[in-house]
């Protein structure tokens, strides 16, 4: 398995534009997490899905952010409109079903720069 | 709410010294605590974890301890080497019907030769 795959790796966009980040979890994993990483706040959990259903989106900063998981092999995080303060590295992680002690695997991340 | 606090935010040691990173969590029901290491420009990767039915776990130069009563857990690295330099994150699973993985804010460890 290639692991968790995120695209694009880097994204530079202008303020006000729509940005879509993509994630393909590891096959067979049924939990998917989106995190935002900044120097000041570390790894913030934005939203997580279980069996494609959004469970907790309390970490989504505002209505400009939305996430979907239309099937078990694909998820998107969308920012519309984007703002400079959204600049960060966005990670997706997935986890297999099973007990509470299964490892979460991270993708390579998407470095977003909003100018 | 679900919260994990981590200290210190930065830690500088000399090669060969020990390093200790401490975390506290808010939910007494949490029972699984992983630690991740993130090298510069790379993804976080699991290095060790501990479950609530044990108080300590070791893997070569790395050890984790857990005090469930105080809701504290710690990472100990002995005989540090320059390649240990990275950002370390503690984490805890919170059970809100499903298992929510929340991270601490990270510790930047610098090991000087």
Coordinates of N, CA and C in Angstrom, one line a residue:
Chain A
X1 N 0.8 -1.2 0.0 CA 0.0 0.0 0.0 C 0.9 1.2 0.0
X2 N 0.5 2.3 -0.7 CA 1.3 3.5 -0.8 C 1.1 4.4 0.4
X3 N 0.3 4.1 1.3 CA 0.1 4.9 2.4 C -1.0 5.9 2.1
X4 N -1.2 6.9 3.0 CA -2.1 8.0 2.8 C -1.6 8.9 1.8
X5 N -2.4 9.2 0.8 CA -1.9 10.1 -0.3 C -2.7 11.4 -0.3
X6 N -1.9 12.5 -0.3 CA -2.6 13.8 -0.4 C -2.1 14.6 -1.6
X7 N -3.0 15.4 -2.1 CA -2.6 16.2 -3.2 C -3.4 17.5 -3.2
X8 N -2.8 18.6 -3.7 CA -1.4 18.7 -4.1 C -0.5 18.7 -2.9
X9 N 0.8 18.6 -3.2 CA 1.8 18.8 -2.1 C 2.0 20.2 -1.7
X10 N 1.9 21.1 -2.7 CA 2.1 22.5 -2.5 C 1.0 23.2 -3.2
X11 N 0.4 24.3 -2.6 CA -0.6 25.1 -3.3 C -0.4 26.5 -2.9
X12 N -0.2 27.3 -3.9 CA -0.1 28.8 -3.7 C -1.3 29.4 -4.4
X13 N -2.1 30.2 -3.7 CA -3.3 30.8 -4.3 C -3.5 32.2 -3.8
X14 N -4.3 32.9 -4.5 CA -4.5 34.3 -4.1 C -5.7 34.4 -3.2
X15 N -5.7 35.3 -2.3 CA -6.8 35.6 -1.4 C -8.1 35.7 -2.1
X16 N -9.1 35.0 -1.6 CA -10.4 35.0 -2.2 C -10.7 33.8 -3.1
X17 N -9.7 33.1 -3.5 CA -9.8 32.0 -4.4 C -10.3 30.7 -3.6
X18 N -10.9 29.8 -4.3 CA -11.3 28.5 -3.7 C -10.1 27.6 -3.7
X19 N -9.9 26.8 -2.7 CA -8.9 25.9 -2.6 C -9.5 24.5 -2.2
X20 N -9.1 23.5 -2.9 CA -9.5 22.1 -2.6 C -8.3 21.2 -2.3
X21 N -8.3 20.6 -1.2 CA -7.2 19.7 -0.8 C -7.8 18.3 -0.8
X22 N -7.0 17.3 -1.3 CA -7.5 16.0 -1.5 C -6.8 14.9 -0.7
X23 N -7.5 13.9 -0.3 CA -6.9 12.8 0.5 C -7.4 11.5 0.1
X24 N -6.5 10.5 -0.1 CA -6.9 9.1 -0.3 C -6.4 8.3 0.9
X25 N -7.2 7.8 1.7 CA -6.8 7.0 2.9 C -6.2 5.7 2.5
X26 N -5.6 5.0 3.4 CA -5.1 3.6 3.2 C -6.4 2.7 3.1
X27 N -6.3 1.9 2.1 CA -7.4 0.9 1.8 C -7.7 0.1 3.1
X28 N -9.0 0.1 3.4 CA -9.4 -0.7 4.6 C -9.6 0.1 5.8
X29 N -9.0 1.3 5.8 CA -9.1 2.2 7.0 C -10.5 2.9 7.0
X30 N -11.1 3.0 8.1 CA -12.5 3.5 8.2 C -12.6 4.9 8.9
X31 N -11.5 5.3 9.5 CA -11.5 6.6 10.2 C -10.5 7.6 9.4
X32 N -11.0 8.8 9.2 CA -10.1 9.8 8.5 C -10.2 11.1 9.2
X33 N -9.0 11.7 9.4 CA -8.8 12.9 10.2 C -8.2 14.0 9.3
X34 N -8.7 15.2 9.4 CA -8.0 16.4 8.8 C -7.4 17.2 9.9
X35 N -6.1 17.6 9.8 CA -5.4 18.4 10.7 C -4.8 19.6 10.0
X36 N -4.7 20.7 10.7 CA -4.0 21.9 10.2 C -2.8 22.1 11.2
X37 N -1.6 22.3 10.6 CA -0.4 22.5 11.4 C 0.2 23.9 11.2
X38 N 0.3 24.6 12.3 CA 1.0 25.9 12.2 C 2.0 26.0 13.4
X39 N 2.9 26.9 13.3 CA 3.9 27.0 14.4 C 3.3 27.3 15.7
X40 N 2.3 28.2 15.6 CA 1.7 28.7 16.9 C 0.8 27.6 17.6
X41 N 0.1 26.9 16.8 CA -1.0 26.0 17.4 C -0.8 24.5 17.2
X42 N 0.4 24.2 16.6 CA 0.6 22.7 16.4 C -0.3 22.1 15.5
X43 N -0.7 20.8 15.8 CA -1.6 20.0 15.0 C -3.1 20.2 15.5
X44 N -3.8 21.0 14.8 CA -5.2 21.2 15.2 C -6.1 20.2 14.4
X45 N -7.0 19.5 15.1 CA -7.9 18.6 14.5 C -9.1 19.5 13.9
X46 N -9.3 19.4 12.6 CA -10.4 20.2 12.0 C -11.7 19.4 12.0
X47 N -11.6 18.1 11.5 CA -12.8 17.3 11.4 C -12.3 15.9 11.3
X48 N -13.2 14.9 11.7 CA -12.9 13.5 11.4 C -14.2 12.8 11.0
X49 N -13.9 11.8 10.2 CA -15.0 10.9 9.6 C -14.8 9.5 10.2
X50 N -15.9 8.8 10.3 CA -15.9 7.4 10.6 C -16.9 6.7 9.6
X51 N -16.4 5.8 8.8 CA -17.2 5.1 7.8 C -17.9 6.2 6.9
X52 N -17.1 7.2 6.5 CA -17.5 8.2 5.5 C -18.4 9.2 6.1
X53 N -18.8 9.1 7.4 CA -19.7 10.0 8.0 C -19.0 11.0 8.9
X54 N -19.2 12.3 8.7 CA -18.5 13.3 9.6 C -19.0 13.2 11.0
X55 N -18.1 13.0 11.9 CA -18.5 12.8 13.3 C -18.4 14.0 14.1
X56 N -17.3 14.8 13.9 CA -17.1 16.0 14.8 C -16.3 17.0 13.9
X57 N -17.0 18.1 13.6 CA -16.4 19.2 12.9 C -16.2 20.4 13.7
X58 N -16.2 20.2 15.0 CA -16.0 21.4 15.9 C -14.7 22.2 15.7
X59 N -13.7 21.5 15.1 CA -12.5 22.2 14.9 C -12.4 23.0 13.6
X60 N -13.4 22.9 12.8 CA -13.4 23.7 11.6 C -13.5 25.2 12.0
X61 N -12.6 26.0 11.5 CA -12.5 27.4 12.1 C -13.7 28.2 11.7
X62 N -14.2 28.1 10.6 CA -15.4 28.9 10.2 C -16.1 28.4 9.0
X63 N -17.1 29.0 8.6 CA -17.9 28.5 7.5 C -17.2 28.4 6.2
X64 N -16.1 29.1 6.1 CA -15.4 29.1 4.8 C -14.8 27.7 4.6
X65 N -14.7 26.9 5.6 CA -14.1 25.5 5.6 C -15.2 24.5 5.5
X66 N -15.0 23.5 4.6 CA -16.0 22.4 4.5 C -15.2 21.2 4.1
X67 N -15.7 20.0 4.5 CA -15.1 18.7 4.2 C -16.1 17.7 3.8
X68 N -15.7 16.8 2.9 CA -16.6 15.8 2.4 C -15.8 14.5 2.3
X69 N -16.6 13.4 2.4 CA -16.0 12.1 2.2 C -17.1 11.3 1.4
X70 N -17.1 11.4 0.1 CA -18.1 10.7 -0.7 C -18.1 9.2 -0.7
X71 N -16.9 8.7 -0.5 CA -16.7 7.2 -0.4 C -15.5 6.9 0.4
X72 N -15.3 5.6 0.6 CA -14.2 5.2 1.6 C -12.8 5.5 1.1
X73 N -12.6 5.9 -0.1 CA -11.3 6.1 -0.6 C -11.0 7.5 -1.0
X74 N -11.8 8.5 -0.6 CA -11.6 9.8 -1.0 C -12.2 10.8 -0.1
X75 N -11.4 11.9 0.2 CA -12.0 13.0 1.0 C -11.4 14.3 0.5
X76 N -12.2 15.3 0.7 CA -11.7 16.7 0.3 C -11.9 17.7 1.4
X77 N -11.1 18.6 1.5 CA -11.2 19.8 2.4 C -11.2 21.0 1.5
X78 N -12.2 21.8 1.6 CA -12.3 23.0 0.7 C -12.3 24.2 1.6
X79 N -11.7 25.2 1.1 CA -11.7 26.6 1.7 C -12.2 27.6 0.6
X80 N -13.2 28.3 1.0 CA -13.8 29.2 0.0 C -14.5 30.3 0.8
X81 N -14.1 31.5 0.7 CA -12.9 32.0 0.0 C -11.7 31.9 0.9
X82 N -10.5 31.7 0.3 CA -9.3 31.5 1.1 C -8.8 32.9 1.6
X83 N -8.1 32.9 2.8 CA -7.5 34.1 3.3 C -6.1 33.8 3.7
X84 N -5.2 34.8 3.8 CA -3.8 34.6 4.1 C -3.6 33.9 5.4
X85 N -4.5 34.0 6.4 CA -4.3 33.3 7.7 C -4.6 31.8 7.6
X86 N -5.1 31.4 6.4 CA -5.3 30.0 6.2 C -4.0 29.3 5.8
X87 N -3.0 30.0 5.6 CA -1.7 29.5 5.2 C -1.2 28.5 6.3
X88 N -0.9 27.3 5.9 CA -0.5 26.3 6.9 C -0.2 25.0 6.1
X89 N 0.2 24.0 6.9 CA 0.3 22.6 6.3 C -0.9 21.9 6.8
X90 N -1.6 21.3 5.8 CA -2.8 20.5 6.1 C -2.5 19.0 5.9
X91 N -2.7 18.3 7.0 CA -2.5 16.8 7.0 C -3.8 16.1 7.0
X92 N -3.8 14.9 6.3 CA -4.9 14.0 6.4 C -4.2 12.7 7.1
X93 N -5.0 12.0 7.9 CA -4.6 10.8 8.5 C -5.7 9.8 8.5
X94 N -5.3 8.5 8.4 CA -6.4 7.5 8.4 C -6.0 6.4 9.4
X95 N -7.0 5.7 9.8 CA -6.8 4.7 10.9 C -7.7 3.5 10.6
X96 N -7.3 2.3 10.9 CA -8.0 1.1 10.6 C -9.1 0.9 11.7
X97 N -10.1 0.1 11.4 CA -11.0 -0.3 12.4 C -10.4 -1.2 13.4
X98 N -11.0 -1.4 14.5 CA -10.4 -2.3 15.5 C -10.4 -1.6 16.8
X99 N -9.6 -2.0 17.7 CA -9.6 -1.4 19.1 C -9.1 0.0 19.1
X100 N -9.2 0.6 20.3 CA -8.8 2.0 20.5 C -7.3 2.2 20.4
X101 N -6.5 1.2 20.1 CA -5.1 1.4 20.1 C -4.5 1.1 18.7
X102 N -5.2 1.4 17.7 CA -4.6 1.3 16.3 C -4.0 2.6 15.9
X103 N -3.0 2.5 15.1 CA -2.2 3.6 14.7 C -2.8 4.4 13.7
X104 N -2.7 5.8 13.8 CA -3.2 6.7 12.7 C -2.0 7.0 11.9
X105 N -2.1 6.9 10.5 CA -1.1 7.1 9.6 C -1.3 8.4 8.9
X106 N -0.3 9.2 8.7 CA -0.4 10.5 8.1 C 0.0 10.5 6.7
X107 N -0.6 11.4 5.9 CA -0.2 11.7 4.5 C 1.0 12.6 4.6
X108 N 1.5 13.0 3.4 CA 2.7 13.9 3.4 C 2.3 15.3 3.6
X109 N 1.1 15.6 3.6 CA 0.6 17.0 3.9 C 0.6 17.8 2.6
X110 N -0.2 18.9 2.7 CA -0.3 19.9 1.6 C 0.1 21.2 2.3
X111 N 1.1 21.8 1.7 CA 1.5 23.2 2.2 C 0.8 24.2 1.4
X112 N -0.1 24.9 2.1 CA -1.0 25.9 1.5 C -0.4 27.3 1.8
X113 N -0.3 28.1 0.8 CA 0.1 29.5 0.9 C -0.9 30.4 0.2
X114 N -1.5 31.3 1.0 CA -2.5 32.2 0.4 C -1.9 33.6 0.5
X115 N -1.8 34.2 -0.7 CA -1.1 35.5 -0.8 C -2.1 36.6 -1.1
Chain B
X1 N -13.7 20.5 27.5 CA -13.6 19.9 26.2 C -12.4 19.0 26.1
X2 N -12.1 18.4 25.0 CA -11.0 17.5 24.9 C -9.7 18.3 24.7
X3 N -8.8 18.1 25.5 CA -7.6 18.9 25.5 C -6.3 18.1 25.9
X4 N -5.2 18.4 25.2 CA -3.9 17.8 25.6 C -2.9 18.9 25.7
X5 N -2.3 19.1 26.8 CA -1.3 20.1 27.0 C 0.1 19.5 27.0
X6 N 1.0 20.2 26.4 CA 2.4 19.6 26.2 C 3.4 20.6 26.6
X7 N 4.5 20.2 27.3 CA 5.6 21.1 27.8 C 6.9 20.3 27.8
X8 N 8.0 20.9 27.5 CA 8.1 22.3 27.0 C 7.8 22.5 25.6
X9 N 7.7 23.7 25.1 CA 7.5 23.9 23.6 C 8.9 23.7 22.9
X10 N 10.0 24.0 23.5 CA 11.3 23.8 22.9 C 12.2 23.2 24.0
X11 N 13.1 22.4 23.6 CA 14.1 21.7 24.5 C 15.4 21.5 23.8
X12 N 16.4 22.1 24.4 CA 17.8 22.0 23.8 C 18.6 21.2 24.8
X13 N 19.3 20.1 24.3 CA 20.2 19.3 25.1 C 21.5 19.0 24.4
X14 N 22.5 18.6 25.1 CA 23.7 18.1 24.5 C 23.6 16.7 24.2
X15 N 24.3 16.3 23.1 CA 24.3 14.9 22.8 C 24.7 14.0 24.0
X16 N 24.0 12.9 24.2 CA 24.3 12.1 25.3 C 23.4 12.3 26.5
X17 N 22.8 13.5 26.6 CA 22.0 13.9 27.7 C 20.6 13.2 27.5
X18 N 19.8 13.3 28.6 CA 18.4 12.8 28.5 C 17.5 13.9 28.2
X19 N 16.3 13.6 27.6 CA 15.3 14.6 27.3 C 14.0 14.1 27.8
X20 N 13.2 14.9 28.4 CA 11.9 14.6 28.9 C 10.8 15.5 28.4
X21 N 9.7 15.0 27.9 CA 8.6 15.8 27.4 C 7.4 15.3 28.2
X22 N 6.6 16.3 28.7 CA 5.5 16.0 29.5 C 4.1 16.4 28.9
X23 N 3.1 15.6 29.1 CA 1.8 16.0 28.6 C 0.7 15.7 29.7
X24 N -0.4 16.4 29.6 CA -1.5 16.2 30.5 C -2.7 16.1 29.6
X25 N -3.8 15.4 30.0 CA -5.0 15.3 29.2 C -6.2 15.5 30.0
X26 N -7.3 15.8 29.4 CA -8.5 16.3 30.1 C -9.5 15.2 30.5
X27 N -9.5 14.1 29.7 CA -10.6 13.2 29.8 C -10.1 11.9 30.5
X28 N -10.6 11.6 31.6 CA -10.1 10.4 32.4 C -10.4 9.1 31.7
X29 N -11.4 9.2 30.7 CA -11.7 8.0 30.0 C -10.7 7.6 28.9
X30 N -9.8 8.5 28.6 CA -8.9 8.2 27.6 C -8.0 7.0 28.0
X31 N -7.7 6.1 27.1 CA -6.9 5.0 27.5 C -5.8 4.6 26.5
X32 N -5.5 5.5 25.5 CA -4.5 5.2 24.5 C -3.7 6.4 24.2
X33 N -2.4 6.4 24.3 CA -1.6 7.6 24.2 C -0.4 7.4 23.3
X34 N -0.5 7.8 22.1 CA 0.6 7.7 21.1 C 1.5 8.9 21.1
X35 N 2.8 8.7 20.8 CA 3.7 9.8 20.6 C 4.2 9.7 19.1
X36 N 4.2 10.9 18.5 CA 4.7 11.0 17.1 C 5.9 11.9 17.0
X37 N 6.7 11.6 16.1 CA 8.0 12.3 15.8 C 7.8 12.9 14.4
X38 N 8.1 14.2 14.3 CA 8.0 14.8 13.0 C 9.4 15.5 12.6
X39 N 10.0 15.0 11.7 CA 11.3 15.6 11.2 C 10.9 16.7 10.2
X40 N 11.9 17.6 10.0 CA 11.6 18.8 9.3 C 11.1 18.5 7.9
X41 N 10.0 19.1 7.5 CA 9.4 18.9 6.2 C 8.8 17.5 6.0
X42 N 8.6 16.7 7.0 CA 8.0 15.4 6.8 C 6.8 15.2 7.6
X43 N 6.1 14.1 7.4 CA 4.9 13.8 8.1 C 5.1 13.3 9.5
X44 N 4.2 13.5 10.5 CA 4.4 12.9 11.8 C 4.3 11.4 11.7
X45 N 5.2 10.7 12.4 CA 5.2 9.2 12.4 C 5.2 8.7 13.9
X46 N 4.5 7.6 14.1 CA 4.4 7.1 15.4 C 5.7 6.5 15.8
X47 N 6.2 6.8 17.0 CA 7.4 6.2 17.5 C 7.2 5.3 18.7
X48 N 6.2 5.5 19.5 CA 5.9 4.7 20.7 C 4.5 5.0 21.2
X49 N 3.8 4.1 21.8 CA 2.5 4.4 22.4 C 2.4 3.6 23.7
X50 N 1.4 4.0 24.5 CA 1.1 3.3 25.8 C -0.3 3.3 26.0
X51 N -0.8 2.2 26.6 CA -2.2 1.9 26.9 C -2.4 2.0 28.4
X52 N -3.6 2.3 28.8 CA -3.8 2.6 30.2 C -3.7 1.5 31.1
X53 N -3.5 0.3 30.6 CA -3.3 -0.9 31.5 C -1.9 -1.1 31.9
X54 N -1.0 -0.2 31.4 CA 0.4 -0.3 31.8 C 0.9 1.1 32.3
X55 N 1.9 1.1 33.1 CA 2.4 2.4 33.6 C 3.7 2.9 32.9
X56 N 4.4 1.9 32.2 CA 5.6 2.3 31.6 C 5.9 1.3 30.4
X57 N 6.5 1.9 29.4 CA 6.9 1.1 28.2 C 8.2 1.6 27.7
X58 N 9.1 0.6 27.3 CA 10.4 1.0 26.8 C 10.6 0.4 25.4
X59 N 11.4 1.2 24.6 CA 11.8 0.7 23.3 C 13.2 1.3 23.0
X60 N 14.2 0.6 23.4 CA 15.6 1.0 23.2 C 15.8 2.3 24.0
X61 N 16.1 3.4 23.4 CA 16.4 4.6 24.1 C 15.2 5.4 24.5
X62 N 14.0 5.0 24.1 CA 12.8 5.7 24.3 C 11.9 5.0 25.3
X63 N 11.3 5.8 26.2 CA 10.4 5.2 27.2 C 9.2 6.2 27.4
X64 N 8.1 5.6 27.7 CA 6.9 6.4 28.0 C 6.4 6.0 29.4
X65 N 5.9 6.9 30.1 CA 5.3 6.6 31.4 C 3.9 7.2 31.5
X66 N 3.0 6.6 32.2 CA 1.6 7.1 32.3 C 1.2 7.0 33.7
X67 N 0.6 8.1 34.2 CA 0.0 8.2 35.5 C -1.5 8.6 35.3
X68 N -2.3 7.6 35.3 CA -3.8 7.8 35.0 C -4.5 8.6 36.0
X69 N -4.0 8.5 37.3 CA -4.7 9.2 38.4 C -4.5 10.7 38.2
X70 N -3.3 11.1 37.8 CA -2.9 12.5 37.6 C -3.2 12.9 36.2
X71 N -3.5 12.0 35.3 CA -3.8 12.3 33.9 C -2.5 12.9 33.2
X72 N -1.4 12.3 33.6 CA -0.1 12.8 33.0 C 0.5 11.6 32.2
X73 N 1.3 11.9 31.2 CA 2.1 11.0 30.5 C 3.4 11.7 30.0
X74 N 4.5 10.9 29.9 CA 5.7 11.6 29.5 C 6.5 10.7 28.6
X75 N 7.3 11.4 27.8 CA 8.3 10.7 26.9 C 9.7 11.0 27.4
X76 N 10.5 9.9 27.5 CA 11.8 10.0 28.0 C 12.8 9.5 26.9
X77 N 13.7 10.3 26.5 CA 14.7 9.8 25.5 C 16.1 9.9 26.2
X78 N 16.8 8.7 26.3 CA 18.1 8.7 26.9 C 19.2 8.7 25.8
X79 N 20.4 9.1 26.2 CA 21.5 9.1 25.3 C 21.2 9.7 24.0
X80 N 20.7 10.9 24.1 CA 20.2 11.6 22.9 C 21.3 11.7 21.8
X81 N 20.9 11.7 20.6 CA 21.7 11.8 19.4 C 21.2 12.9 18.5
X82 N 22.1 13.5 17.7 CA 21.6 14.6 16.8 C 20.4 14.2 16.0
X83 N 20.3 13.0 15.5 CA 19.2 12.5 14.7 C 17.9 12.5 15.5
X84 N 18.0 12.6 16.8 CA 16.7 12.7 17.6 C 16.1 14.1 17.5
X85 N 16.8 15.1 16.9 CA 16.3 16.4 16.7 C 15.1 16.4 15.8
X86 N 14.0 16.9 16.3 CA 12.7 16.8 15.6 C 11.6 17.5 16.5
X87 N 10.4 17.5 16.0 CA 9.3 18.0 16.8 C 8.5 16.7 17.3
X88 N 8.3 16.6 18.5 CA 7.6 15.5 19.1 C 6.2 15.9 19.6
X89 N 5.2 15.1 19.2 CA 3.8 15.4 19.6 C 3.3 14.2 20.5
X90 N 2.7 14.6 21.6 CA 1.9 13.6 22.3 C 0.5 13.7 21.8
X91 N -0.3 12.7 22.1 CA -1.7 12.6 21.7 C -2.5 11.7 22.6
X92 N -3.8 11.9 22.5 CA -4.7 11.1 23.3 C -6.0 10.9 22.5
X93 N -6.6 9.7 22.7 CA -7.8 9.5 22.1 C -8.9 9.8 23.1
X94 N -9.9 10.6 22.6 CA -11.1 10.9 23.4 C -12.3 10.2 22.8
X95 N -13.1 9.7 23.7 CA -14.2 8.9 23.2 C -15.5 9.7 23.3
X96 N -16.0 10.0 22.1 CA -17.2 10.8 22.0 C -18.2 9.9 21.2
X97 N -18.3 8.7 21.5 CA -19.0 7.7 20.7 C -18.0 7.1 19.7
X98 N -17.2 7.9 19.2 CA -16.1 7.4 18.3 C -14.8 8.0 18.9
X99 N -13.7 7.5 18.3 CA -12.4 7.8 18.9 C -11.7 9.0 18.2
X100 N -11.7 10.1 18.9 CA -11.2 11.4 18.4 C -9.7 11.6 18.8
X101 N -8.8 11.7 17.9 CA -7.4 11.8 18.2 C -7.0 13.3 18.3
X102 N -6.6 13.7 19.5 CA -6.2 15.1 19.7 C -4.7 15.1 20.1
X103 N -4.0 16.1 19.5 CA -2.6 16.2 19.7 C -2.3 17.4 20.7
X104 N -1.1 17.3 21.3 CA -0.5 18.4 22.0 C 0.1 19.3 21.0
X105 N 0.6 20.5 21.5 CA 1.1 21.5 20.6 C 2.5 21.2 20.1
X106 N 3.2 20.2 20.6 CA 4.5 19.8 20.1 C 5.6 20.4 20.9
X107 N 6.7 19.6 20.9 CA 8.0 20.0 21.5 C 9.1 19.9 20.5
X108 N 9.7 21.1 20.2 CA 10.9 21.1 19.3 C 12.1 20.7 20.1
X109 N 12.7 19.5 19.8 CA 13.9 19.0 20.5 C 15.1 19.3 19.6
X110 N 16.1 19.9 20.1 CA 17.4 20.1 19.4 C 18.5 19.5 20.2
X111 N 19.2 18.5 19.6 CA 20.3 17.9 20.2 C 21.6 18.3 19.6
X112 N 22.4 19.0 20.4 CA 23.6 19.6 19.8 C 24.8 18.6 20.0
X113 N 25.6 18.4 19.0 CA 26.8 17.5 19.1 C 27.8 18.0 20.1

